[in-house]
PDB file of C-alpha atoms in Angstrom:
ATOM      1  CA  UNK A1043       0.101   0.039  -0.104  1.00  0.00           C
ATOM      2  CA  UNK A1044       1.249   3.376  -0.903  1.00  0.00           C
ATOM      3  CA  UNK A1045       2.342   5.422   2.245  1.00  0.00           C
ATOM      4  CA  UNK A1046       0.366   8.891   2.826  1.00  0.00           C
ATOM      5  CA  UNK A1047       2.218  11.660   4.002  1.00  0.00           C
ATOM      6  CA  UNK A1048       0.649  14.530   5.057  1.00  0.00           C
ATOM      7  CA  UNK A1049       2.013  18.081   4.306  1.00  0.00           C
ATOM      8  CA  UNK A1050       0.529  20.852   6.787  1.00  0.00           C
ATOM      9  CA  UNK A1051      -0.486  24.215   5.382  1.00  0.00           C
ATOM     10  CA  UNK A1052      -0.254  27.184   7.541  1.00  0.00           C
ATOM     11  CA  UNK A1053      -1.496  30.720   6.773  1.00  0.00           C
ATOM     12  CA  UNK A1054       1.829  31.958   5.336  1.00  0.00           C
ATOM     13  CA  UNK A1055       3.288  28.662   4.527  1.00  0.00           C
ATOM     14  CA  UNK A1056       5.594  28.866   1.295  1.00  0.00           C
ATOM     15  CA  UNK A1057       6.791  25.453   0.418  1.00  0.00           C
ATOM     16  CA  UNK A1058       4.170  23.156   1.111  1.00  0.00           C
ATOM     17  CA  UNK A1059       3.664  22.631  -2.477  1.00  0.00           C
ATOM     18  CA  UNK A1060       7.315  21.848  -3.065  1.00  0.00           C
ATOM     19  CA  UNK A1061       6.962  19.473  -0.082  1.00  0.00           C
ATOM     20  CA  UNK A1062       3.849  17.771  -1.580  1.00  0.00           C
ATOM     21  CA  UNK A1063       5.854  17.505  -4.776  1.00  0.00           C
ATOM     22  CA  UNK A1064       8.704  16.002  -3.142  1.00  0.00           C
ATOM     23  CA  UNK A1065       6.457  13.369  -1.411  1.00  0.00           C
ATOM     24  CA  UNK A1066       5.036  12.477  -4.704  1.00  0.00           C
ATOM     25  CA  UNK A1067       8.377  12.040  -6.691  1.00  0.00           C
ATOM     26  CA  UNK A1068       9.563   9.999  -3.841  1.00  0.00           C
ATOM     27  CA  UNK A1069       6.661   7.627  -4.471  1.00  0.00           C
ATOM     28  CA  UNK A1070       4.274   8.514  -1.605  1.00  0.00           C
ATOM     29  CA  UNK A1071       0.710   9.967  -1.693  1.00  0.00           C
ATOM     30  CA  UNK A1072       0.851  13.344  -0.644  1.00  0.00           C
ATOM     31  CA  UNK A1073      -2.116  14.416   1.715  1.00  0.00           C
ATOM     32  CA  UNK A1074      -2.756  18.066   2.124  1.00  0.00           C
ATOM     33  CA  UNK A1075      -3.484  18.803   5.790  1.00  0.00           C
ATOM     34  CA  UNK A1076      -5.088  22.392   6.834  1.00  0.00           C
ATOM     35  CA  UNK A1077      -3.757  24.072   9.726  1.00  0.00           C
ATOM     36  CA  UNK A1078      -7.275  24.802  11.369  1.00  0.00           C
ATOM     37  CA  UNK A1079      -8.475  21.324  10.999  1.00  0.00           C
ATOM     38  CA  UNK A1080      -7.815  19.078  14.005  1.00  0.00           C
ATOM     39  CA  UNK A1081      -7.402  16.077  12.132  1.00  0.00           C
ATOM     40  CA  UNK A1082      -4.224  14.442  10.461  1.00  0.00           C
ATOM     41  CA  UNK A1083      -6.561  12.154   8.176  1.00  0.00           C
ATOM     42  CA  UNK A1084      -4.913   9.004   9.247  1.00  0.00           C
ATOM     43  CA  UNK A1085      -1.757   9.837   7.443  1.00  0.00           C
ATOM     44  CA  UNK A1086       1.283   7.624   8.097  1.00  0.00           C
ATOM     45  CA  UNK A1087       4.020  10.709   8.305  1.00  0.00           C
ATOM     46  CA  UNK A1088       3.890  14.409   8.464  1.00  0.00           C
ATOM     47  CA  UNK A1089       6.151  17.178   6.778  1.00  0.00           C
ATOM     48  CA  UNK A1090       5.926  20.674   8.466  1.00  0.00           C
ATOM     49  CA  UNK A1091       6.844  23.033   5.400  1.00  0.00           C
ATOM     50  CA  UNK A1092       8.809  26.204   5.387  1.00  0.00           C
ATOM     51  CA  UNK A1093       7.696  29.529   5.273  1.00  0.00           C
ATOM     52  CA  UNK A1094       6.574  32.228   7.438  1.00  0.00           C
ATOM     53  CA  UNK A1095       3.432  30.507   9.309  1.00  0.00           C
ATOM     54  CA  UNK A1096       1.095  33.300  10.735  1.00  0.00           C
ATOM     55  CA  UNK A1097       3.650  35.936   9.495  1.00  0.00           C
ATOM     56  CA  UNK A1098       6.347  34.930  11.825  1.00  0.00           C
ATOM     57  CA  UNK A1099       4.610  37.100  14.362  1.00  0.00           C
ATOM     58  CA  UNK A1100       5.887  36.820  18.167  1.00  0.00           C
ATOM     59  CA  UNK A1101       8.508  34.438  17.118  1.00  0.00           C
ATOM     60  CA  UNK A1102       8.987  31.943  14.105  1.00  0.00           C
ATOM     61  CA  UNK A1103       6.749  28.967  14.909  1.00  0.00           C
ATOM     62  CA  UNK A1104       5.223  30.539  18.145  1.00  0.00           C
ATOM     63  CA  UNK A1105       1.710  30.740  16.920  1.00  0.00           C
ATOM     64  CA  UNK A1106       1.716  27.843  14.691  1.00  0.00           C
ATOM     65  CA  UNK A1107       2.526  25.759  17.474  1.00  0.00           C
ATOM     66  CA  UNK A1108      -0.972  26.075  19.081  1.00  0.00           C
ATOM     67  CA  UNK A1109      -2.826  25.568  15.575  1.00  0.00           C
ATOM     68  CA  UNK A1110      -5.684  22.926  15.701  1.00  0.00           C
ATOM     69  CA  UNK A1111      -3.765  20.433  13.685  1.00  0.00           C
ATOM     70  CA  UNK A1112      -0.923  20.503  16.222  1.00  0.00           C
ATOM     71  CA  UNK A1113      -3.325  19.052  18.783  1.00  0.00           C
ATOM     72  CA  UNK A1114      -3.263  15.536  17.421  1.00  0.00           C
ATOM     73  CA  UNK A1115       0.356  15.735  15.988  1.00  0.00           C
ATOM     74  CA  UNK A1116       2.116  16.688  19.205  1.00  0.00           C
ATOM     75  CA  UNK A1117       1.338  13.646  21.073  1.00  0.00           C
ATOM     76  CA  UNK A1118       1.785  11.250  18.299  1.00  0.00           C
ATOM     77  CA  UNK A1119       5.033  12.744  17.589  1.00  0.00           C
ATOM     78  CA  UNK A1120       6.113  12.738  21.148  1.00  0.00           C
ATOM     79  CA  UNK A1121       5.417   8.958  21.672  1.00  0.00           C
ATOM     80  CA  UNK A1122       7.778   8.009  18.562  1.00  0.00           C
ATOM     81  CA  UNK A1123       4.657   6.563  16.804  1.00  0.00           C
ATOM     82  CA  UNK A1124       4.362   9.384  14.227  1.00  0.00           C
ATOM     83  CA  UNK A1125       7.298  10.364  11.819  1.00  0.00           C
ATOM     84  CA  UNK A1126       7.503  14.040  11.635  1.00  0.00           C
ATOM     85  CA  UNK A1127       9.985  16.396   9.485  1.00  0.00           C
ATOM     86  CA  UNK A1128      10.266  20.028   9.964  1.00  0.00           C
ATOM     87  CA  UNK A1129      11.920  21.924   7.477  1.00  0.00           C
ATOM     88  CA  UNK A1130      12.814  25.873   7.930  1.00  0.00           C
ATOM     89  CA  UNK A1131       9.739  27.217   9.546  1.00  0.00           C
ATOM     90  CA  UNK A1132       8.760  23.605  10.241  1.00  0.00           C
ATOM     91  CA  UNK A1133      11.884  23.062  12.399  1.00  0.00           C
ATOM     92  CA  UNK A1134      10.979  26.265  14.463  1.00  0.00           C
ATOM     93  CA  UNK A1135       7.634  25.029  15.047  1.00  0.00           C
ATOM     94  CA  UNK A1136       9.165  21.914  16.201  1.00  0.00           C
ATOM     95  CA  UNK A1137      11.078  23.853  18.655  1.00  0.00           C
ATOM     96  CA  UNK A1138       8.581  25.940  19.765  1.00  0.00           C
ATOM     97  CA  UNK A1139       6.420  22.776  20.369  1.00  0.00           C
ATOM     98  CA  UNK A1140       9.351  21.380  22.596  1.00  0.00           C
ATOM     99  CA  UNK A1141       9.217  18.369  20.503  1.00  0.00           C
ATOM    100  CA  UNK A1142      12.947  19.104  19.767  1.00  0.00           C
ATOM    101  CA  UNK A1143      15.223  20.642  22.210  1.00  0.00           C
ATOM    102  CA  UNK A1144      16.664  24.220  21.516  1.00  0.00           C
ATOM    103  CA  UNK A1145      15.757  27.308  19.467  1.00  0.00           C
ATOM    104  CA  UNK A1146      16.206  29.078  16.114  1.00  0.00           C
ATOM    105  CA  UNK A1147      17.190  32.722  16.722  1.00  0.00           C
ATOM    106  CA  UNK A1148      18.226  35.461  14.178  1.00  0.00           C
ATOM    107  CA  UNK A1149      21.371  34.838  11.838  1.00  0.00           C
ATOM    108  CA  UNK A1150      24.560  36.055  13.430  1.00  0.00           C
ATOM    109  CA  UNK A1151      25.122  38.436  10.348  1.00  0.00           C
ATOM    110  CA  UNK A1152      21.537  39.560  10.469  1.00  0.00           C
ATOM    111  CA  UNK A1153      21.176  38.929   6.761  1.00  0.00           C
ATOM    112  CA  UNK A1154      18.777  36.506   5.118  1.00  0.00           C
ATOM    113  CA  UNK A1155      21.059  33.840   3.716  1.00  0.00           C
ATOM    114  CA  UNK A1156      19.934  32.128   0.311  1.00  0.00           C
ATOM    115  CA  UNK A1157      22.184  29.883  -1.232  1.00  0.00           C
ATOM    116  CA  UNK A1158      23.124  26.457  -1.943  1.00  0.00           C
ATOM    117  CA  UNK A1159      24.607  24.561   0.879  1.00  0.00           C
ATOM    118  CA  UNK A1160      26.729  21.596   1.348  1.00  0.00           C
ATOM    119  CA  UNK A1161      25.855  19.496   4.345  1.00  0.00           C
ATOM    120  CA  UNK A1162      27.227  16.354   5.935  1.00  0.00           C
ATOM    121  CA  UNK A1163      24.632  13.846   7.253  1.00  0.00           C
ATOM    122  CA  UNK A1164      25.878  12.764  10.777  1.00  0.00           C
ATOM    123  CA  UNK A1165      22.967  10.298  11.597  1.00  0.00           C
ATOM    124  CA  UNK A1166      21.559   7.676   9.063  1.00  0.00           C
ATOM    125  CA  UNK A1167      19.735   6.127  12.217  1.00  0.00           C
ATOM    126  CA  UNK A1168      16.428   8.450  12.007  1.00  0.00           C
ATOM    127  CA  UNK A1169      13.061   7.909  10.137  1.00  0.00           C
ATOM    128  CA  UNK A1170      14.088  10.425   7.760  1.00  0.00           C
ATOM    129  CA  UNK A1171      17.627   9.622   6.968  1.00  0.00           C
ATOM    130  CA  UNK A1172      17.857   6.006   6.864  1.00  0.00           C
ATOM    131  CA  UNK A1173      18.535   6.166   3.175  1.00  0.00           C
ATOM    132  CA  UNK A1174      21.812   8.091   3.611  1.00  0.00           C
ATOM    133  CA  UNK A1175      25.061   6.837   4.788  1.00  0.00           C
ATOM    134  CA  UNK A1176      26.639   8.499   7.860  1.00  0.00           C
ATOM    135  CA  UNK A1177      29.362  11.197   6.766  1.00  0.00           C
ATOM    136  CA  UNK A1178      27.831  11.552   3.401  1.00  0.00           C
ATOM    137  CA  UNK A1179      27.791  14.862   2.112  1.00  0.00           C
ATOM    138  CA  UNK A1180      24.699  16.408   0.058  1.00  0.00           C
ATOM    139  CA  UNK A1181      23.933  19.874  -1.414  1.00  0.00           C
ATOM    140  CA  UNK A1182      20.512  21.386  -0.755  1.00  0.00           C
ATOM    141  CA  UNK A1183      19.248  24.990  -0.486  1.00  0.00           C
ATOM    142  CA  UNK A1184      19.585  27.278   2.474  1.00  0.00           C
ATOM    143  CA  UNK A1185      16.997  29.998   2.681  1.00  0.00           C
ATOM    144  CA  UNK A1186      16.420  31.580   6.041  1.00  0.00           C
ATOM    145  CA  UNK A1187      16.624  34.847   8.420  1.00  0.00           C
ATOM    146  CA  UNK A1188      16.179  33.135  11.664  1.00  0.00           C
ATOM    147  CA  UNK A1189      18.034  29.947  11.399  1.00  0.00           C
ATOM    148  CA  UNK A1190      20.781  30.017  13.704  1.00  0.00           C
ATOM    149  CA  UNK A1191      20.562  26.937  16.058  1.00  0.00           C
ATOM    150  CA  UNK A1192      21.049  27.679  19.777  1.00  0.00           C
ATOM    151  CA  UNK A1193      20.766  25.537  22.867  1.00  0.00           C
ATOM    152  CA  UNK A1194      22.694  25.199  26.223  1.00  0.00           C
ATOM    153  CA  UNK A1195      25.565  23.249  26.235  1.00  0.00           C
ATOM    154  CA  UNK A1196      24.270  20.513  28.385  1.00  0.00           C
ATOM    155  CA  UNK A1197      21.502  20.132  25.701  1.00  0.00           C
ATOM    156  CA  UNK A1198      24.338  20.249  22.923  1.00  0.00           C
ATOM    157  CA  UNK A1199      26.547  17.802  24.604  1.00  0.00           C
ATOM    158  CA  UNK A1200      23.515  15.311  25.041  1.00  0.00           C
ATOM    159  CA  UNK A1201      22.643  15.597  21.216  1.00  0.00           C
ATOM    160  CA  UNK A1202      26.145  15.008  20.438  1.00  0.00           C
ATOM    161  CA  UNK A1203      26.548  12.069  22.655  1.00  0.00           C
ATOM    162  CA  UNK A1204      23.191  10.414  21.655  1.00  0.00           C
ATOM    163  CA  UNK A1205      23.777  10.788  18.035  1.00  0.00           C
ATOM    164  CA  UNK A1206      21.114  13.112  17.497  1.00  0.00           C
ATOM    165  CA  UNK A1207      22.563  15.691  15.425  1.00  0.00           C
ATOM    166  CA  UNK A1208      21.415  14.756  12.076  1.00  0.00           C
ATOM    167  CA  UNK A1209      22.891  17.169   9.662  1.00  0.00           C
ATOM    168  CA  UNK A1210      25.858  19.693  10.132  1.00  0.00           C
ATOM    169  CA  UNK A1211      26.893  22.552   7.776  1.00  0.00           C
ATOM    170  CA  UNK A1212      30.196  21.836   6.358  1.00  0.00           C
ATOM    171  CA  UNK A1213      32.794  24.757   6.338  1.00  0.00           C
ATOM    172  CA  UNK A1214      31.183  26.489   9.021  1.00  0.00           C
ATOM    173  CA  UNK A1215      27.599  27.302   9.784  1.00  0.00           C
ATOM    174  CA  UNK A1216      26.791  30.508   7.633  1.00  0.00           C
ATOM    175  CA  UNK A1217      24.076  31.531  10.336  1.00  0.00           C
ATOM    176  CA  UNK A1218      26.536  30.905  13.178  1.00  0.00           C
ATOM    177  CA  UNK A1219      24.416  27.828  14.580  1.00  0.00           C
ATOM    178  CA  UNK A1220      26.114  26.352  17.621  1.00  0.00           C
ATOM    179  CA  UNK A1221      28.518  23.420  16.633  1.00  0.00           C
ATOM    180  CA  UNK A1222      27.646  24.038  13.097  1.00  0.00           C
ATOM    181  CA  UNK A1223      24.285  22.107  13.596  1.00  0.00           C
ATOM    182  CA  UNK A1224      21.828  22.003  10.765  1.00  0.00           C
ATOM    183  CA  UNK A1225      19.412  19.454  11.942  1.00  0.00           C
ATOM    184  CA  UNK A1226      18.271  17.351  15.062  1.00  0.00           C
ATOM    185  CA  UNK A1227      16.081  14.644  16.031  1.00  0.00           C
ATOM    186  CA  UNK A1228      14.431  13.661  18.896  1.00  0.00           C
ATOM    187  CA  UNK A1229      15.088  10.666  21.126  1.00  0.00           C
ATOM    188  CA  UNK A1230      13.093   8.174  19.254  1.00  0.00           C
ATOM    189  CA  UNK A1231      14.410   9.519  15.849  1.00  0.00           C
ATOM    190  CA  UNK A1232      11.013   9.796  14.288  1.00  0.00           C
ATOM    191  CA  UNK A1233      11.166  13.839  14.803  1.00  0.00           C
ATOM    192  CA  UNK A1234      13.765  15.270  12.516  1.00  0.00           C
ATOM    193  CA  UNK A1235      14.078  19.303  12.110  1.00  0.00           C
ATOM    194  CA  UNK A1236      16.440  20.973   9.686  1.00  0.00           C
ATOM    195  CA  UNK A1237      17.077  24.472   8.380  1.00  0.00           C
ATOM    196  CA  UNK A1238      18.032  23.965   5.047  1.00  0.00           C
ATOM    197  CA  UNK A1239      15.391  22.566   2.430  1.00  0.00           C
ATOM    198  CA  UNK A1240      15.837  19.314   1.020  1.00  0.00           C
ATOM    199  CA  UNK A1241      12.449  19.393  -0.847  1.00  0.00           C
ATOM    200  CA  UNK A1242      13.978  21.862  -3.193  1.00  0.00           C
ATOM    201  CA  UNK A1243      16.462  19.412  -4.155  1.00  0.00           C
ATOM    202  CA  UNK A1244      14.513  16.594  -5.710  1.00  0.00           C
ATOM    203  CA  UNK A1245      14.948  16.718  -9.339  1.00  0.00           C
ATOM    204  CA  UNK A1246      17.809  18.285 -11.677  1.00  0.00           C
ATOM    205  CA  UNK A1247      15.435  20.636 -13.359  1.00  0.00           C
ATOM    206  CA  UNK A1248      14.689  22.731 -10.479  1.00  0.00           C
ATOM    207  CA  UNK A1249      17.233  22.127  -7.781  1.00  0.00           C
ATOM    208  CA  UNK A1250      21.105  22.213  -7.275  1.00  0.00           C
ATOM    209  CA  UNK A1251      21.020  18.534  -6.756  1.00  0.00           C
ATOM    210  CA  UNK A1252      18.534  15.555  -6.248  1.00  0.00           C
ATOM    211  CA  UNK A1253      20.406  15.075  -2.842  1.00  0.00           C
ATOM    212  CA  UNK A1254      17.284  15.987  -0.835  1.00  0.00           C
ATOM    213  CA  UNK A1255      15.270  13.180  -2.106  1.00  0.00           C
ATOM    214  CA  UNK A1256      16.857  10.886   0.416  1.00  0.00           C
ATOM    215  CA  UNK A1257      14.926  12.292   3.292  1.00  0.00           C
ATOM    216  CA  UNK A1258      11.352  11.552   1.545  1.00  0.00           C
ATOM    217  CA  UNK A1259      12.447   7.883   0.212  1.00  0.00           C
ATOM    218  CA  UNK A1260      13.934   7.380   3.673  1.00  0.00           C
ATOM    219  CA  UNK A1261      10.426   7.664   5.628  1.00  0.00           C
ATOM    220  CA  UNK A1262       8.956   5.407   3.177  1.00  0.00           C
ATOM    221  CA  UNK A1263      11.464   2.832   3.660  1.00  0.00           C
ATOM    222  CA  UNK A1264      11.150   3.394   7.485  1.00  0.00           C
ATOM    223  CA  UNK A1265       7.242   3.057   6.999  1.00  0.00           C
ATOM    224  CA  UNK A1266       7.634  -0.285   5.252  1.00  0.00           C
ATOM    225  CA  UNK A1267       9.517  -1.448   8.103  1.00  0.00           C
ATOM    226  CA  UNK A1268      13.111  -1.723   6.239  1.00  0.00           C
ATOM    227  CA  UNK A1269      14.803   1.045   8.340  1.00  0.00           C
ATOM    228  CA  UNK A1270      13.313   1.268  11.996  1.00  0.00           C
ATOM    229  CA  UNK A1271      14.132   4.706  13.567  1.00  0.00           C
ATOM    230  CA  UNK A1272      17.065   4.506  16.132  1.00  0.00           C
ATOM    231  CA  UNK A1273      18.086   1.127  15.071  1.00  0.00           C
ATOM    232  CA  UNK A1274      21.547   2.485  14.650  1.00  0.00           C
ATOM    233  CA  UNK A1275      21.793   5.853  15.275  1.00  0.00           C
ATOM    234  CA  UNK A1276      25.517   6.097  14.875  1.00  0.00           C
ATOM    235  CA  UNK A1277      25.479   5.138  11.270  1.00  0.00           C
TER     236      UNK A1277
ATOM    237  CA  UNK B 964      -9.438  47.279  33.740  1.00  0.00           C
ATOM    238  CA  UNK B 965      -5.807  47.040  34.921  1.00  0.00           C
ATOM    239  CA  UNK B 966      -2.756  46.857  32.632  1.00  0.00           C
ATOM    240  CA  UNK B 967       0.099  44.460  32.993  1.00  0.00           C
ATOM    241  CA  UNK B 968       3.558  45.012  31.433  1.00  0.00           C
ATOM    242  CA  UNK B 969       5.724  41.893  30.255  1.00  0.00           C
ATOM    243  CA  UNK B 970       8.963  42.463  29.278  1.00  0.00           C
ATOM    244  CA  UNK B 971      10.685  39.739  27.419  1.00  0.00           C
ATOM    245  CA  UNK B 972      14.629  39.858  26.978  1.00  0.00           C
ATOM    246  CA  UNK B 973      16.844  37.088  25.397  1.00  0.00           C
ATOM    247  CA  UNK B 974      18.788  35.345  28.184  1.00  0.00           C
ATOM    248  CA  UNK B 975      22.335  36.851  28.787  1.00  0.00           C
ATOM    249  CA  UNK B 976      24.055  33.978  27.246  1.00  0.00           C
ATOM    250  CA  UNK B 977      21.959  34.219  24.002  1.00  0.00           C
ATOM    251  CA  UNK B 978      23.523  35.990  21.276  1.00  0.00           C
ATOM    252  CA  UNK B 979      21.827  39.137  20.111  1.00  0.00           C
ATOM    253  CA  UNK B 980      23.041  40.284  16.893  1.00  0.00           C
ATOM    254  CA  UNK B 981      20.297  42.987  16.525  1.00  0.00           C
ATOM    255  CA  UNK B 982      21.585  44.617  19.690  1.00  0.00           C
ATOM    256  CA  UNK B 983      25.177  44.424  18.370  1.00  0.00           C
ATOM    257  CA  UNK B 984      24.025  46.225  15.142  1.00  0.00           C
ATOM    258  CA  UNK B 985      22.438  49.092  17.274  1.00  0.00           C
ATOM    259  CA  UNK B 986      25.711  49.528  19.341  1.00  0.00           C
ATOM    260  CA  UNK B 987      27.438  49.963  15.841  1.00  0.00           C
ATOM    261  CA  UNK B 988      24.958  52.354  14.712  1.00  0.00           C
ATOM    262  CA  UNK B 989      25.290  54.419  17.864  1.00  0.00           C
ATOM    263  CA  UNK B 990      29.112  54.675  17.314  1.00  0.00           C
ATOM    264  CA  UNK B 991      28.446  56.042  13.683  1.00  0.00           C
ATOM    265  CA  UNK B 992      25.842  58.549  14.985  1.00  0.00           C
ATOM    266  CA  UNK B 993      28.241  60.049  17.594  1.00  0.00           C
ATOM    267  CA  UNK B 994      26.582  58.405  20.756  1.00  0.00           C
ATOM    268  CA  UNK B 995      29.817  57.541  22.489  1.00  0.00           C
ATOM    269  CA  UNK B 996      30.172  55.656  25.452  1.00  0.00           C
ATOM    270  CA  UNK B 997      27.566  53.142  24.595  1.00  0.00           C
ATOM    271  CA  UNK B 998      29.050  49.737  25.223  1.00  0.00           C
ATOM    272  CA  UNK B 999      26.328  47.291  24.958  1.00  0.00           C
ATOM    273  CA  UNK B1000      22.595  47.291  23.645  1.00  0.00           C
ATOM    274  CA  UNK B1001      20.320  44.329  23.905  1.00  0.00           C
ATOM    275  CA  UNK B1002      17.100  44.435  22.298  1.00  0.00           C
ATOM    276  CA  UNK B1003      13.600  42.948  23.743  1.00  0.00           C
ATOM    277  CA  UNK B1004      10.099  42.886  23.577  1.00  0.00           C
ATOM    278  CA  UNK B1005       7.328  44.679  25.677  1.00  0.00           C
ATOM    279  CA  UNK B1006       3.620  43.591  25.899  1.00  0.00           C
ATOM    280  CA  UNK B1007       0.984  45.438  27.441  1.00  0.00           C
ATOM    281  CA  UNK B1008      -1.769  43.134  28.383  1.00  0.00           C
ATOM    282  CA  UNK B1009      -5.331  44.530  29.358  1.00  0.00           C
ATOM    283  CA  UNK B1010      -7.244  42.483  31.575  1.00  0.00           C
ATOM    284  CA  UNK B1011     -10.814  42.832  33.265  1.00  0.00           C
ATOM    285  CA  UNK B1012     -11.083  43.941  36.664  1.00  0.00           C
ATOM    286  CA  UNK B1013      -8.122  44.407  39.082  1.00  0.00           C
ATOM    287  CA  UNK B1014      -4.871  42.783  38.622  1.00  0.00           C
ATOM    288  CA  UNK B1015      -5.218  40.526  41.802  1.00  0.00           C
ATOM    289  CA  UNK B1016      -2.909  37.579  42.553  1.00  0.00           C
ATOM    290  CA  UNK B1017      -5.109  35.012  40.347  1.00  0.00           C
ATOM    291  CA  UNK B1018      -5.126  37.412  37.043  1.00  0.00           C
ATOM    292  CA  UNK B1019      -1.410  38.188  37.542  1.00  0.00           C
ATOM    293  CA  UNK B1020      -0.813  34.549  37.786  1.00  0.00           C
ATOM    294  CA  UNK B1021      -2.819  33.976  34.682  1.00  0.00           C
ATOM    295  CA  UNK B1022      -0.818  36.409  32.832  1.00  0.00           C
ATOM    296  CA  UNK B1023       2.326  34.997  33.977  1.00  0.00           C
ATOM    297  CA  UNK B1024       1.174  31.773  32.462  1.00  0.00           C
ATOM    298  CA  UNK B1025       0.269  33.361  29.346  1.00  0.00           C
ATOM    299  CA  UNK B1026       3.606  34.924  29.324  1.00  0.00           C
ATOM    300  CA  UNK B1027       5.571  31.470  29.818  1.00  0.00           C
ATOM    301  CA  UNK B1028       3.321  29.598  27.232  1.00  0.00           C
ATOM    302  CA  UNK B1029       3.051  31.984  24.526  1.00  0.00           C
ATOM    303  CA  UNK B1030       4.827  35.615  25.057  1.00  0.00           C
ATOM    304  CA  UNK B1031       8.193  34.209  25.849  1.00  0.00           C
ATOM    305  CA  UNK B1032      10.065  31.144  24.755  1.00  0.00           C
ATOM    306  CA  UNK B1033      11.688  30.257  27.934  1.00  0.00           C
ATOM    307  CA  UNK B1034      14.172  28.151  26.232  1.00  0.00           C
ATOM    308  CA  UNK B1035      15.975  31.401  25.017  1.00  0.00           C
ATOM    309  CA  UNK B1036      14.146  34.544  27.164  1.00  0.00           C
ATOM    310  CA  UNK B1037      13.516  35.636  30.396  1.00  0.00           C
ATOM    311  CA  UNK B1038      10.514  37.550  31.069  1.00  0.00           C
ATOM    312  CA  UNK B1039       9.161  39.835  34.111  1.00  0.00           C
ATOM    313  CA  UNK B1040       5.452  41.288  34.702  1.00  0.00           C
ATOM    314  CA  UNK B1041       4.681  44.332  36.665  1.00  0.00           C
ATOM    315  CA  UNK B1042       1.420  46.395  36.757  1.00  0.00           C
ATOM    316  CA  UNK B1043       1.013  49.541  35.128  1.00  0.00           C
ATOM    317  CA  UNK B1044       0.269  52.445  37.386  1.00  0.00           C
TER     318      UNK B1044
END
């Protein structure tokens, strides 16, 4: 049976259509989800896309966190049952929801950064990265103004120790992120957030590479039971 | 009706590049002796009735739930005169 992957649209979401497209190219059935519906429509996994939900008012992701659709999503994600990928604004929503530790703050340079970005996949042990190899380098798009990942030292040490740093910027984080962290996972490996945009790198015509497709094919493999999350977080 | 002021500031250990940019502008504008600026947010919350203990506690919960992100920010409450 084809996996059904939901993509949430908040008011101000920007990359929901690209996320839907990436899900389709990966071979799954994309299911549009609406922020105001407290219903996940029985999907097998969810993508929280990039953009500027609720205009980024207050703080990025701070209001989206309380959207009706999050009511069902948060407990299912926290329990380890529901794979959730947060990209850019979606990562901010996951941190504001406390599904992931730390926070995303203003880029050190204060400039909005829009560039092709080289990343190193540090963990292939999550629901969203099982099709990669630890140490593999990929090129995807980074485009964000508040992408500087920060957390207290104890949290960063714990993320490193438990293999929950999922992707890291190579050549230094352009936004000043602590320890060059571009993406992290929760303790179950089912919830992953990252600042760069794998959904923009899924076909040669429009992306800098096809390197991002692996996030979407990985969750399909995970749902098919071939790559269990957390089975081997180190590699 | 009472008004409660909620001041939200980035924690001291969190980098504030906006504050640093303001310090840079101070120098260019001739405001000498400005060593550091940190930028925060101020919320003015109007509530029904008196700002008694229970209502203030409610505003405090609002602040820690929504107005501030306790991971990176501290907040202070006070009742406006």
